[in-house]
Amino acid sequence: MVSFNILVAVALLYVALLFGVAFYAERRAARGFGGWLYSPIVYTLSLSIYCTAWTFYGAVGYAARSGLEFVTIYLGPTLVVVGWWWVLRRLVRIGRTQRITSIADLISSRFGKSTQLGVIVTILAVVAATPYIALQLQSVTLSFAVFAEAGGAFWGEDELNGAAIAVAIGLATFTVLFGTRNLDANERHHGIVMAIAVEAVVKLLALLAVGIFVVWGVAGGPTQILQQIDASPIAHWDQNGARWISLIFVSGAAFICLPRMFQVLVVENVDERHLNIAGWAFPAYLMLMSLFVVPIAVVGLAILPAGANPDLFVLTVPLSEGQSGLAMFSFLGGFSSATSMVIVSTIALATMVSNHIVVPIWLNARAGAGAKMSGDVRSVILLSRRFSIAGVLALGYLYYRVSGGGTALAAIGLVSFSGAIQVLPSLIGGIFWRGATRVGAALGLITGFSVWSWTLFLPSIGTGAIISDAVMLYGPFGHSWLRPEALFGIAGIDPLVHGIMWSMILNAFLFFIGSVFSFPTPLERLQGAQFVNVFDYSAGSSNWRASAADAEDLLIMSQRIMGGTEAQGFFQREAAAQGKAGYLPDVTIEFVSLLERELAGSVGAATAHAMVGQLTEGSGVSVEDLIAVADEAAQILEYSNQLEAKSAEQERTARALRDANEKLTALSVQKDAFLSQISHELRTPMTSIRSFSEILRDGEMTADAQWRYAGIIHDETLRLTRLLDDLLDLSVLANGQVTLQDQSGDLRSLITRAVDVAGGEDSKLRVLRDPSAEAIVLRTDLDRLGQVFINLIANARKYCDAVTPTLSIKVRRVSGDYVIDFVDNGSGVQIKNQQVIFEKFSRVSDQSKAGGAGLGLAICREIMHRLGGEISYLPGQGGAAFRVVLPRAAILANR
Amino acid sequence: MAKRVLLIEDEPNIIEAISFILSRDGWTVHAHENGETAMAKVNAFPPDLIILDVMLPGRSGFDILRDLRAQAATAATPVMMLTARGQAKDRELAKRLGANHFMIKPFSNADVRDHVRALMEA
């Protein structure tokens, strides 16, 4: 007999293994080696979170109680995957193009990025999922109890509750660790997906193992088991047609609508084509999962004492046969089913709660400050997700306690399913019917939700718990037509069928009526057109007009949400696409729409819209948009899309020509300016030299004064020499006559040397570094590279105007390159000067303080150019910030 | 009382040199380094003569000269311009804007002294 302690140890080991898998997968994905992570098999296996503890334990119990009806739970999704693949494909495509993060986000986004709808769907999803999460806690707890009791201990309520709370806390920890590690684009969680794929394999193998044991080990072979099935009551059960149809419908719809299914099906999908494989592989998986359900149920009923809980046959049959190893494996299967469901559900729900409830409230509270002023949005979102995860699990635990954990597993599962599918009318209507409106969706959702709560959810908690027995029998306040199990006086229908029927009919009806009799806002029509015609033009239209939003403000905001590296990369790419250097693209309609979509991947469409809206001028919909909407015919739209593309191209060409022309003019102006500048730079020190030498020649002064004036002459001669050196250096670099040295050494000591040279002993400048990140071996012209560092550090020393000037030197990887950022805490460089400072003689601050000729950065730029790297100004960092991109060829090793 | 010269120039060494030369000749020299605030300085304490550099931080010497000539109080104040650029068109511009003398750096000390004397006597 397996002791209870060993079981707990095995469970913990198993969790540690999953942890390792998730961690490893995450690492691979982050390094870009995720090849097999993106395979259709992993995708298909991840879909198996459809099979929860309810399926693992509950299907057998279901079969023991109601015969073959359990098959409906597998038939629904099979029909959807096989017959409705075109709906799935459409959902996945919309999810991708609109960067949808959850089902609430999809509904909200479709109906004009409506915050209210997001809130409604979120609340609905949380309420519907709560019983289901409770169910998973219950099943894990019960399976622990089975082992404890088999070991001779008796578990009372206290032990059960203790185990449930321990499981809930453990799951919350795991989910927080892997579900909220980062806010990446599109909310994908490679680690989690990999872990649930492993769990999918474990639960399938476990169930198959128990099944094979039951057929060959207990019953004595296939022939015997078939005879036994024929003889058992399961074969003679009457099948209720209405229940079958309702259940197939509910489970099929739930396959699309459940937040956790939407998460793996749409959000975590990396390739639309995976649906093709999943189309046959997932039904095959379900078939294998259901293969031995009936044999196990039959054998369980036969060999176990009457009154044994059929929901636990999968465990108790092997245990009663003395197969404790098999029972343990089976336990792990059930454990896998429960944990994978809870983890994904919780992530999906937490994303919804955080994006649609917490962040909007927080944004509103800070509306005056504006998104860019409001601190680190990123950390607020992550924090709110973590709390949401804990909150969702706490709700599940609460439901478990209140409902007493007594109800049969399958019944809770179906209540939960029928709640989640209230989204179906709005979802299907939203992606196929352009006439669907926000009012219709809200009416349908609220009605469906209310009817479901009244007829199914509240009674499920247990009669007497919330709805009294009297109300169940006679209706509230004596209104008998409102009886939860006989609405409108139609009694005699199975309660489940009754609840599903009324909630769906009223939901769909009000959705339709509301849509027909309300007028959609322009934004709704635009979104509607994009969702319904997602396959015609995935390009997307623009809801923003050119505005006064400052590119730098947008960058600052985006950095807070997407993280610095991602945001800078995105801005730089977009700027390059517009033919501009640096990090700040023109704030065009296209750019703002793209940015909004990029942000939507992290915070949801409605929130992204609101955030960008705070920074851009026209937060509503512009005249152009209205015209675009009026002209709805898809053909015209497509034609105009083509025209737009053409005119955009022409504009690019024109801009390139204009730039070239400006450059030519600028070149000749530059030549004049350059000569005049050199003249100025040479004559200034000469003036001092001439004047003071004349003064010295005149004599008649103190020895001190003489000494001082000679000193000035000496310093000014040095200044002249330095200037000439710089000029020659620059000219040699610019003409490419320079011979680069081939040296190798490590970055850390190079930076240390530069800090020593440039810092000076009297310097107030504090330099912050991360020596571990600097452990890179380089092979390049180290003297030249060092010259660049010296220049940047010296600039910080000269120009940083903070009270305690601090320069931080950070080495990191940005899309395959090693970059070094030099960021000080002064007031930075004004935008208009950010490009200029790399020009010759551009000194944007006080001359006397600078002491150089304004050639330093120009030389740095030439050097980096020669070395094959880059140097640029990095806006939006607070102080002055320069980024040096090390030449790729120079990296020998990263220690 | 010694006459006041206002020197608007941003190079500390040149300020020191000119102050030395003119103080030795009996003038009181005040220096101001910023182009943007130069007019305020002039108006707060009107000098007898202004020596004005062309390349100043904040605002160019030509702009300041234009302002000086536009207001009654300083329309007649003698102005001597200094420049390190030394292009012909700068000299013409200075003349046209009403500078009394235009001097290219590097200058000889005697030249500065003589021209200041001449402008003050005129």
Short mmCIF file of C-alpha atoms in Angstrom, two decimals, chain A residues 216-547:
data_model
loop_
_atom_site.label_atom_id
_atom_site.label_comp_id
_atom_site.label_asym_id
_atom_site.label_seq_id
_atom_site.Cartn_x
_atom_site.Cartn_y
_atom_site.Cartn_z
CA TRP A 216 -7.45 -7.65 -19.38
CA GLY A 217 -6.50 -7.76 -15.70
CA VAL A 218 -9.89 -7.78 -14.00
CA ALA A 219 -12.56 -8.76 -16.51
CA GLY A 220 -10.36 -11.27 -18.34
CA GLY A 221 -10.41 -9.90 -21.92
CA PRO A 222 -12.53 -8.02 -24.44
CA THR A 223 -15.12 -10.78 -24.86
CA GLN A 224 -15.81 -11.02 -21.17
CA ILE A 225 -16.05 -7.27 -20.74
CA LEU A 226 -18.55 -6.98 -23.60
CA GLN A 227 -20.72 -9.64 -21.97
CA GLN A 228 -20.45 -7.83 -18.68
CA ILE A 229 -21.48 -4.53 -20.30
CA ASP A 230 -24.48 -6.18 -21.94
CA ALA A 231 -25.53 -7.54 -18.60
CA SER A 232 -25.09 -4.25 -16.70
CA PRO A 233 -27.78 -1.59 -16.28
CA ILE A 234 -25.68 0.86 -18.36
CA ALA A 235 -26.66 -0.92 -21.56
CA HIS A 236 -30.35 -0.60 -20.76
CA TRP A 237 -30.49 3.02 -19.87
CA ASP A 238 -33.20 5.03 -21.59
CA GLN A 239 -31.71 7.85 -23.58
CA ASN A 240 -33.48 11.20 -23.37
CA GLY A 241 -33.37 12.80 -26.85
CA ALA A 242 -33.76 16.40 -25.67
CA ARG A 243 -30.95 15.95 -23.17
CA TRP A 244 -28.68 14.47 -25.82
CA ILE A 245 -29.20 17.32 -28.22
CA SER A 246 -28.85 19.94 -25.49
CA LEU A 247 -25.70 18.35 -24.14
CA ILE A 248 -24.04 18.02 -27.54
CA PHE A 249 -24.91 21.65 -28.22
CA VAL A 250 -23.65 22.85 -24.83
CA SER A 251 -20.37 20.98 -24.99
CA GLY A 252 -19.74 22.01 -28.60
CA ALA A 253 -20.47 25.66 -27.84
CA ALA A 254 -18.42 25.53 -24.65
CA PHE A 255 -15.47 24.27 -26.64
CA ILE A 256 -15.37 27.70 -28.31
CA CYS A 257 -16.72 29.91 -25.53
CA LEU A 258 -14.95 28.69 -22.40
CA PRO A 259 -12.30 31.27 -21.50
CA ARG A 260 -9.64 28.57 -21.12
CA MET A 261 -10.51 26.97 -24.47
CA PHE A 262 -10.44 30.37 -26.15
CA GLN A 263 -7.03 30.91 -24.58
CA VAL A 264 -5.45 27.76 -26.04
CA LEU A 265 -7.51 27.68 -29.22
CA VAL A 266 -7.12 31.29 -30.31
CA VAL A 267 -4.72 33.24 -28.13
CA GLU A 268 -1.97 30.62 -27.88
CA ASN A 269 -2.34 29.56 -31.48
CA VAL A 270 0.89 30.31 -33.36
CA ASP A 271 -0.14 29.07 -36.79
CA GLU A 272 -3.56 28.89 -38.38
CA ARG A 273 -2.61 25.67 -40.19
CA HIS A 274 -2.39 23.83 -36.89
CA LEU A 275 -6.17 23.68 -36.99
CA ASN A 276 -5.89 21.22 -39.90
CA ILE A 277 -3.96 18.70 -37.82
CA ALA A 278 -6.06 19.36 -34.73
CA GLY A 279 -9.12 18.64 -36.91
CA TRP A 280 -8.42 14.92 -36.79
CA ALA A 281 -5.91 14.59 -33.97
CA PHE A 282 -8.11 16.14 -31.31
CA PRO A 283 -11.15 13.90 -32.03
CA ALA A 284 -8.75 10.96 -31.96
CA TYR A 285 -7.52 12.07 -28.54
CA LEU A 286 -11.09 12.37 -27.28
CA MET A 287 -11.90 8.92 -28.64
CA LEU A 288 -8.99 7.38 -26.77
CA MET A 289 -10.02 9.23 -23.62
CA SER A 290 -13.52 7.79 -23.85
CA LEU A 291 -12.54 4.27 -24.95
CA PHE A 292 -12.45 2.63 -21.53
CA VAL A 293 -14.99 4.74 -19.69
CA VAL A 294 -17.78 2.20 -19.90
CA PRO A 295 -15.61 -0.85 -19.03
CA ILE A 296 -14.25 0.92 -15.96
CA ALA A 297 -17.75 1.95 -14.89
CA VAL A 298 -19.13 -1.55 -15.38
CA VAL A 299 -16.30 -3.27 -13.55
CA GLY A 300 -16.43 -0.67 -10.78
CA LEU A 301 -20.12 -1.21 -10.25
CA ALA A 302 -19.54 -4.96 -10.21
CA ILE A 303 -16.58 -5.32 -7.88
CA LEU A 304 -16.89 -2.38 -5.50
CA PRO A 305 -19.38 -2.31 -2.63
CA ALA A 306 -22.64 -0.56 -3.35
CA GLY A 307 -22.51 3.11 -2.38
CA ALA A 308 -18.90 3.59 -3.50
CA ASN A 309 -18.53 6.96 -5.27
CA PRO A 310 -18.49 6.14 -9.03
CA ASP A 311 -16.65 9.44 -9.67
CA LEU A 312 -13.61 7.83 -8.09
CA PHE A 313 -13.72 4.41 -9.78
CA VAL A 314 -10.66 5.28 -11.81
CA LEU A 315 -8.74 5.33 -8.53
CA THR A 316 -10.64 2.90 -6.37
CA VAL A 317 -10.78 -0.01 -8.85
CA PRO A 318 -6.97 -0.36 -9.10
CA LEU A 319 -6.65 0.23 -5.35
CA SER A 320 -9.16 -2.46 -4.48
CA GLU A 321 -7.25 -4.86 -6.74
CA GLY A 322 -4.05 -4.05 -4.87
CA GLN A 323 -2.48 -2.24 -7.84
CA SER A 324 -1.16 0.72 -5.88
CA GLY A 325 1.40 1.70 -8.56
CA LEU A 326 -1.33 1.89 -11.17
CA ALA A 327 -3.54 3.80 -8.77
CA MET A 328 -0.75 6.28 -8.25
CA PHE A 329 -0.36 6.73 -12.01
CA SER A 330 -4.08 7.19 -12.28
CA PHE A 331 -3.92 9.75 -9.49
CA LEU A 332 -1.30 11.68 -11.48
CA GLY A 333 -3.60 11.54 -14.51
CA GLY A 334 -6.44 13.07 -12.56
CA PHE A 335 -4.09 15.54 -10.97
CA SER A 336 -2.86 16.58 -14.43
CA SER A 337 -6.40 17.03 -15.70
CA ALA A 338 -7.33 19.24 -12.78
CA THR A 339 -4.19 21.33 -12.62
CA SER A 340 -3.92 22.05 -16.34
CA MET A 341 -7.51 23.23 -16.45
CA VAL A 342 -7.14 25.43 -13.39
CA ILE A 343 -3.89 26.99 -14.58
CA VAL A 344 -5.12 27.94 -18.04
CA SER A 345 -8.55 29.01 -16.78
CA THR A 346 -7.00 31.19 -14.16
CA ILE A 347 -4.64 32.82 -16.63
CA ALA A 348 -7.47 33.50 -19.05
CA LEU A 349 -9.74 34.89 -16.35
CA ALA A 350 -6.99 36.94 -14.73
CA THR A 351 -6.15 38.51 -18.09
CA MET A 352 -9.79 39.44 -18.51
CA VAL A 353 -10.24 40.78 -14.99
CA SER A 354 -7.09 42.79 -15.20
CA ASN A 355 -7.59 44.16 -18.73
CA HIS A 356 -11.28 44.88 -18.52
CA ILE A 357 -11.87 45.79 -14.91
CA VAL A 358 -8.73 46.69 -12.98
CA VAL A 359 -6.75 48.61 -15.61
CA PRO A 360 -9.71 50.68 -16.90
CA ILE A 361 -10.56 51.68 -13.33
CA TRP A 362 -6.97 52.57 -12.68
CA LEU A 363 -6.77 54.50 -15.95
CA ASN A 364 -9.91 56.41 -15.10
CA ALA A 365 -8.66 57.24 -11.67
CA ARG A 366 -5.61 58.77 -13.30
CA ALA A 367 -7.36 60.23 -16.30
CA GLY A 368 -6.12 63.71 -15.48
CA ALA A 369 -2.50 62.66 -15.43
CA GLY A 370 -2.57 60.90 -18.77
CA ALA A 371 -1.19 57.48 -19.53
CA LYS A 372 2.33 58.61 -19.98
CA MET A 373 2.52 60.36 -16.66
CA SER A 374 1.11 57.55 -14.63
CA GLY A 375 4.10 55.59 -13.53
CA ASP A 376 4.95 52.13 -14.63
CA VAL A 377 1.85 50.78 -16.35
CA ARG A 378 3.58 47.49 -16.91
CA SER A 379 4.09 46.71 -13.28
CA VAL A 380 0.54 47.77 -12.47
CA ILE A 381 -0.81 45.33 -15.07
CA LEU A 382 1.37 42.48 -13.89
CA LEU A 383 0.44 43.15 -10.30
CA SER A 384 -3.25 43.26 -11.10
CA ARG A 385 -2.91 39.94 -12.98
CA ARG A 386 -1.24 38.32 -10.02
CA PHE A 387 -3.93 39.50 -7.66
CA SER A 388 -6.61 38.42 -10.15
CA ILE A 389 -5.14 34.93 -10.28
CA ALA A 390 -5.21 34.68 -6.52
CA GLY A 391 -8.72 36.13 -6.51
CA VAL A 392 -10.08 33.65 -9.05
CA LEU A 393 -8.67 30.70 -7.12
CA ALA A 394 -10.00 32.13 -3.88
CA LEU A 395 -13.47 32.32 -5.44
CA GLY A 396 -13.17 28.70 -6.56
CA TYR A 397 -12.22 27.66 -3.06
CA LEU A 398 -15.11 29.68 -1.61
CA TYR A 399 -17.59 27.99 -3.91
CA TYR A 400 -16.16 24.63 -2.91
CA ARG A 401 -16.73 25.47 0.75
CA VAL A 402 -20.22 26.91 0.28
CA SER A 403 -21.50 24.16 -1.98
CA GLY A 404 -20.11 21.62 0.47
CA GLY A 405 -18.36 19.71 -2.28
CA GLY A 406 -21.23 17.27 -2.38
CA THR A 407 -22.74 17.60 -5.81
CA ALA A 408 -21.85 15.07 -8.48
CA LEU A 409 -18.95 16.20 -10.61
CA ALA A 410 -20.78 16.07 -13.94
CA ALA A 411 -23.64 18.23 -12.76
CA ILE A 412 -21.36 21.09 -11.72
CA GLY A 413 -19.50 20.84 -15.00
CA LEU A 414 -22.63 21.21 -17.06
CA VAL A 415 -23.84 24.22 -15.09
CA SER A 416 -20.52 25.86 -15.70
CA PHE A 417 -20.57 25.03 -19.43
CA SER A 418 -24.06 26.41 -19.90
CA GLY A 419 -22.97 29.67 -18.24
CA ALA A 420 -19.93 30.10 -20.44
CA ILE A 421 -21.89 29.58 -23.64
CA GLN A 422 -24.02 32.64 -22.99
CA VAL A 423 -21.32 34.41 -24.98
CA LEU A 424 -22.15 32.34 -28.05
CA PRO A 425 -24.83 34.55 -29.69
CA SER A 426 -22.69 37.68 -29.40
CA LEU A 427 -19.60 35.80 -30.54
CA ILE A 428 -21.08 34.09 -33.58
CA GLY A 429 -23.30 37.08 -34.39
CA GLY A 430 -20.31 39.36 -34.03
CA ILE A 431 -18.10 37.53 -36.48
CA PHE A 432 -20.74 36.72 -39.10
CA TRP A 433 -23.33 39.45 -38.92
CA ARG A 434 -22.38 43.05 -39.58
CA GLY A 435 -25.69 44.27 -38.23
CA ALA A 436 -24.91 43.07 -34.72
CA THR A 437 -24.59 45.98 -32.30
CA ARG A 438 -23.30 46.67 -28.85
CA VAL A 439 -26.80 47.22 -27.50
CA GLY A 440 -27.89 43.84 -28.82
CA ALA A 441 -24.86 42.12 -27.42
CA ALA A 442 -25.29 43.71 -24.01
CA LEU A 443 -29.01 42.87 -23.87
CA GLY A 444 -28.43 39.28 -24.94
CA LEU A 445 -25.53 38.74 -22.55
CA ILE A 446 -27.26 40.25 -19.55
CA THR A 447 -30.48 38.36 -20.21
CA GLY A 448 -28.74 35.04 -20.83
CA PHE A 449 -26.60 35.53 -17.77
CA SER A 450 -29.59 36.35 -15.57
CA VAL A 451 -31.70 33.44 -16.79
CA TRP A 452 -28.77 31.06 -16.40
CA SER A 453 -28.08 32.32 -12.87
CA TRP A 454 -31.70 31.92 -11.87
CA THR A 455 -32.40 28.55 -13.44
CA LEU A 456 -29.07 26.78 -13.13
CA PHE A 457 -26.33 28.52 -11.22
CA LEU A 458 -28.04 29.57 -8.00
CA PRO A 459 -29.89 26.23 -7.61
CA SER A 460 -26.57 24.42 -8.19
CA ILE A 461 -25.08 25.86 -5.03
CA GLY A 462 -27.59 23.66 -3.23
CA THR A 463 -31.26 24.17 -2.47
CA GLY A 464 -31.66 26.26 0.58
CA ALA A 465 -28.20 27.84 0.21
CA ILE A 466 -29.31 30.90 -1.75
CA ILE A 467 -32.67 30.05 -3.28
CA SER A 468 -35.03 28.64 -0.69
CA ASP A 469 -37.03 25.48 -1.20
CA ALA A 470 -40.22 27.54 -1.29
CA VAL A 471 -38.97 29.62 -4.19
CA MET A 472 -37.94 26.49 -6.05
CA LEU A 473 -41.42 25.09 -5.67
CA TYR A 474 -43.66 28.16 -5.93
CA GLY A 475 -41.57 30.91 -7.49
CA PRO A 476 -40.39 34.20 -5.93
CA PHE A 477 -43.13 36.14 -4.10
CA GLY A 478 -45.65 33.61 -5.31
CA HIS A 479 -45.02 34.29 -9.00
CA SER A 480 -45.18 30.70 -10.07
CA TRP A 481 -44.25 31.50 -13.69
CA LEU A 482 -40.81 32.46 -12.39
CA ARG A 483 -40.06 29.10 -10.78
CA PRO A 484 -36.37 28.35 -11.53
CA GLU A 485 -37.17 24.97 -13.00
CA ALA A 486 -40.38 25.90 -14.79
CA LEU A 487 -40.15 29.36 -16.35
CA PHE A 488 -43.36 30.69 -17.88
CA GLY A 489 -45.16 27.78 -16.32
CA ILE A 490 -43.62 25.22 -18.65
CA ALA A 491 -42.84 22.43 -16.25
CA GLY A 492 -41.81 18.86 -16.71
CA ILE A 493 -38.68 19.49 -18.69
CA ASP A 494 -35.36 18.20 -17.40
CA PRO A 495 -33.97 21.15 -15.32
CA LEU A 496 -30.73 21.30 -17.30
CA VAL A 497 -32.45 21.27 -20.68
CA HIS A 498 -34.92 23.81 -19.33
CA GLY A 499 -32.23 26.23 -18.18
CA ILE A 500 -30.15 25.93 -21.33
CA MET A 501 -33.15 26.29 -23.58
CA TRP A 502 -34.58 29.41 -21.95
CA SER A 503 -31.26 31.16 -21.42
CA MET A 504 -30.11 30.58 -24.99
CA ILE A 505 -33.44 31.39 -26.63
CA LEU A 506 -33.92 34.63 -24.70
CA ASN A 507 -30.27 35.54 -25.09
CA ALA A 508 -30.26 35.06 -28.87
CA PHE A 509 -33.66 36.70 -29.27
CA LEU A 510 -32.72 39.86 -27.38
CA PHE A 511 -29.36 39.99 -29.11
CA PHE A 512 -31.17 39.97 -32.42
CA ILE A 513 -33.91 42.43 -31.46
CA GLY A 514 -31.43 44.77 -29.76
CA SER A 515 -29.19 44.75 -32.82
CA VAL A 516 -32.00 45.38 -35.27
CA PHE A 517 -33.48 48.24 -33.27
CA SER A 518 -30.30 50.07 -32.33
CA PHE A 519 -27.89 52.09 -34.39
CA PRO A 520 -24.23 51.14 -34.24
CA THR A 521 -21.60 53.79 -33.56
CA PRO A 522 -19.09 54.40 -36.36
CA LEU A 523 -16.38 52.58 -34.45
CA GLU A 524 -18.65 49.56 -34.09
CA ARG A 525 -19.33 49.53 -37.81
CA LEU A 526 -15.64 49.72 -38.58
CA GLN A 527 -14.80 46.91 -36.20
CA GLY A 528 -17.80 44.94 -37.42
CA ALA A 529 -16.61 45.22 -41.00
CA GLN A 530 -13.15 44.09 -40.03
CA PHE A 531 -14.38 41.10 -38.06
CA VAL A 532 -16.92 39.91 -40.58
CA ASN A 533 -14.66 40.45 -43.55
CA VAL A 534 -11.51 39.30 -41.83
CA PHE A 535 -10.53 37.10 -44.78
CA ASP A 536 -11.11 39.82 -47.36
CA TYR A 537 -8.78 42.37 -45.97
CA SER A 538 -6.71 41.70 -42.95
CA ALA A 539 -4.90 44.97 -43.45
CA GLY A 540 -7.17 46.80 -41.09
CA SER A 541 -8.46 50.30 -41.35
CA SER A 542 -7.49 53.23 -39.29
CA ASN A 543 -9.47 54.71 -36.51
CA TRP A 544 -7.02 57.48 -35.88
CA ARG A 545 -6.33 60.58 -37.78
CA ALA A 546 -3.02 62.36 -37.80
CA SER A 547 -2.82 64.05 -34.51
#
